[in-house]
Tab-separated table of C-alpha atoms in Angstrom:
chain	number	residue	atom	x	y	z
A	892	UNK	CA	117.626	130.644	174.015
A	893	UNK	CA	116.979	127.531	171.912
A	894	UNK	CA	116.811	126.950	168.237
A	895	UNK	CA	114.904	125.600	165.748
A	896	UNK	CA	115.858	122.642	164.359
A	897	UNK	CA	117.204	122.206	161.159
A	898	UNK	CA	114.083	119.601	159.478
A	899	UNK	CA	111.831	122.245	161.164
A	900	UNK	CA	113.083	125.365	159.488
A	901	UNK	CA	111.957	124.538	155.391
A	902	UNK	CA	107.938	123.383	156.618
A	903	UNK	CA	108.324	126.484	159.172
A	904	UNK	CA	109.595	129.116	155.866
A	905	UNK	CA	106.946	127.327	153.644
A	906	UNK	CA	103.948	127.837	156.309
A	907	UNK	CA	105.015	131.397	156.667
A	908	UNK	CA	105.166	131.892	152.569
A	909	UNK	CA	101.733	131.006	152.090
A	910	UNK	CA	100.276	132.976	155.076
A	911	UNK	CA	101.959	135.846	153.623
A	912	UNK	CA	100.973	135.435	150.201
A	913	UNK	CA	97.362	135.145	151.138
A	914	UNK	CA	97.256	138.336	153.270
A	915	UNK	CA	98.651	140.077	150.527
A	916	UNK	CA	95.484	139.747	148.487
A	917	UNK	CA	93.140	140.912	151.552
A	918	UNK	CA	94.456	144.613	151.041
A	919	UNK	CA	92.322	147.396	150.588
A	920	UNK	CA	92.742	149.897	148.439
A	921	UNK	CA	95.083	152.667	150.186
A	922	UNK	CA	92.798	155.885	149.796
A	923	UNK	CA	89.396	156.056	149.376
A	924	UNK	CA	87.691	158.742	147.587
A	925	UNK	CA	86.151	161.995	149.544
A	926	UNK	CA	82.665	161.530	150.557
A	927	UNK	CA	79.423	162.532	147.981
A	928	UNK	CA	76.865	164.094	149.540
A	929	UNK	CA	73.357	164.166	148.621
A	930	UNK	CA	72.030	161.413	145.584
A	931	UNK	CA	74.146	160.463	143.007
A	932	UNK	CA	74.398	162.451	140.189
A	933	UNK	CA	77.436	161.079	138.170
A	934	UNK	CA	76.625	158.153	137.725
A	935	UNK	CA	79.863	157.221	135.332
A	936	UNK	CA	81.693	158.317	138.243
A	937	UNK	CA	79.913	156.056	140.737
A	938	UNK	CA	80.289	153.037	138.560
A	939	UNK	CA	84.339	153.740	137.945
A	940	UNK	CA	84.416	153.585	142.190
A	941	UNK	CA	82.768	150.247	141.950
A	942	UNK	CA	84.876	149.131	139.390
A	943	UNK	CA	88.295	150.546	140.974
A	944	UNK	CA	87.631	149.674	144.204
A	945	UNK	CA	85.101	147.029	144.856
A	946	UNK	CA	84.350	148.357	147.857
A	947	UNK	CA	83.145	146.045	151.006
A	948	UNK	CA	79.900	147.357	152.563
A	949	UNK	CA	81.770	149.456	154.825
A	950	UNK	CA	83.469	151.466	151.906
A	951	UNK	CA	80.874	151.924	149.706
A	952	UNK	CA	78.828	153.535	152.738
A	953	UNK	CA	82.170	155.676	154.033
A	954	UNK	CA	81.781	156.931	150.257
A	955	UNK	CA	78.227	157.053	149.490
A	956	UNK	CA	76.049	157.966	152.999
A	957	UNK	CA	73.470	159.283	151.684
A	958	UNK	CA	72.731	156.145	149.528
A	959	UNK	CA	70.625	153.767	150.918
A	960	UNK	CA	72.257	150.967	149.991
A	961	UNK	CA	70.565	147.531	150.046
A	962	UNK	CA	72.554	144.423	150.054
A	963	UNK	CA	71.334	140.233	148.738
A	964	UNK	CA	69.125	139.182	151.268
A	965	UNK	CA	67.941	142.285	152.678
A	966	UNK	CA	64.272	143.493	152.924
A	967	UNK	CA	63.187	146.848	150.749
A	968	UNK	CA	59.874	148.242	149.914
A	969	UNK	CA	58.471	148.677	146.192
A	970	UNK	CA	58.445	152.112	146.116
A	971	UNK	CA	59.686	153.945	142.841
A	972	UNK	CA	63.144	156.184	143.169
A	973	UNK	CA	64.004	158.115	140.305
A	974	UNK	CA	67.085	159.864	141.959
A	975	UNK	CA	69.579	157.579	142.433
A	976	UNK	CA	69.254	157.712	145.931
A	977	UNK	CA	68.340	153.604	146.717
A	978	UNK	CA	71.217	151.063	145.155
A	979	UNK	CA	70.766	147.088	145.078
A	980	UNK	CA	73.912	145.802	145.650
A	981	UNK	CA	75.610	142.677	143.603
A	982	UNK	CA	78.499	140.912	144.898
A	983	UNK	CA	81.061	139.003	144.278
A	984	UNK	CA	82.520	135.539	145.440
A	985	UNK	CA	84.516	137.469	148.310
A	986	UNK	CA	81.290	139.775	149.285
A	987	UNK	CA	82.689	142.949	147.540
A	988	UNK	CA	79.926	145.076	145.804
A	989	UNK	CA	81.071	144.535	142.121
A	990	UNK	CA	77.579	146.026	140.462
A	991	UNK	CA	74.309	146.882	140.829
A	992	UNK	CA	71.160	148.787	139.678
A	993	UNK	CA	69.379	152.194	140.910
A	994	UNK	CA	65.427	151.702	141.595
């Protein structure tokens, strides 16, 4: 078996520092919440999820099916919801959904 050598071993440590510093701010949060069903009602509730978790697209849909949930860039129609049941999306620099609006 062969070693490293020694001037390798501080540039080697370093690299593997930084890797490992910048995975650790790619974790998700551990548990997500149960899924709502149906519109959503609470909407203090909804907007504590957004602000707890951020959640990626994936989340907020695990969380919130029955939402139709509209991201930047995609196409929706005009029509008028007054159930909370259609949610434009706002993100943030790393594409988490940070806010929104109901409509």
């Amino acid at each position: 078996m062969k070693t490293i050598p020694s001037r390798l071993l501080a540039p080697l440590l370093a690299l593997l520092l930084a890797l490992s510093a910048g995975c650790a701010g790619m974790s998700e949060p551990a548990e997500l919440p149960p899924p709502h069903s149906g519109n959503v009602q609470n909407v203090a509730e909804f907007r504590e999820f957004l602000d707890s978790y951020q959640p990626t697209e994936r989340q907020f849909r695990q969380v919130y099916p029955d939402i139709t949930l509209v991201m930047p860039g995609d196409i929706a129609t005009k029509e008028l919801r007054l159930n909370n049941s259609r949610f434009f999306a706002e993100l943030n620099d790393k594409g988490r959904i940070v806010d929104g609006r109901f409509q």
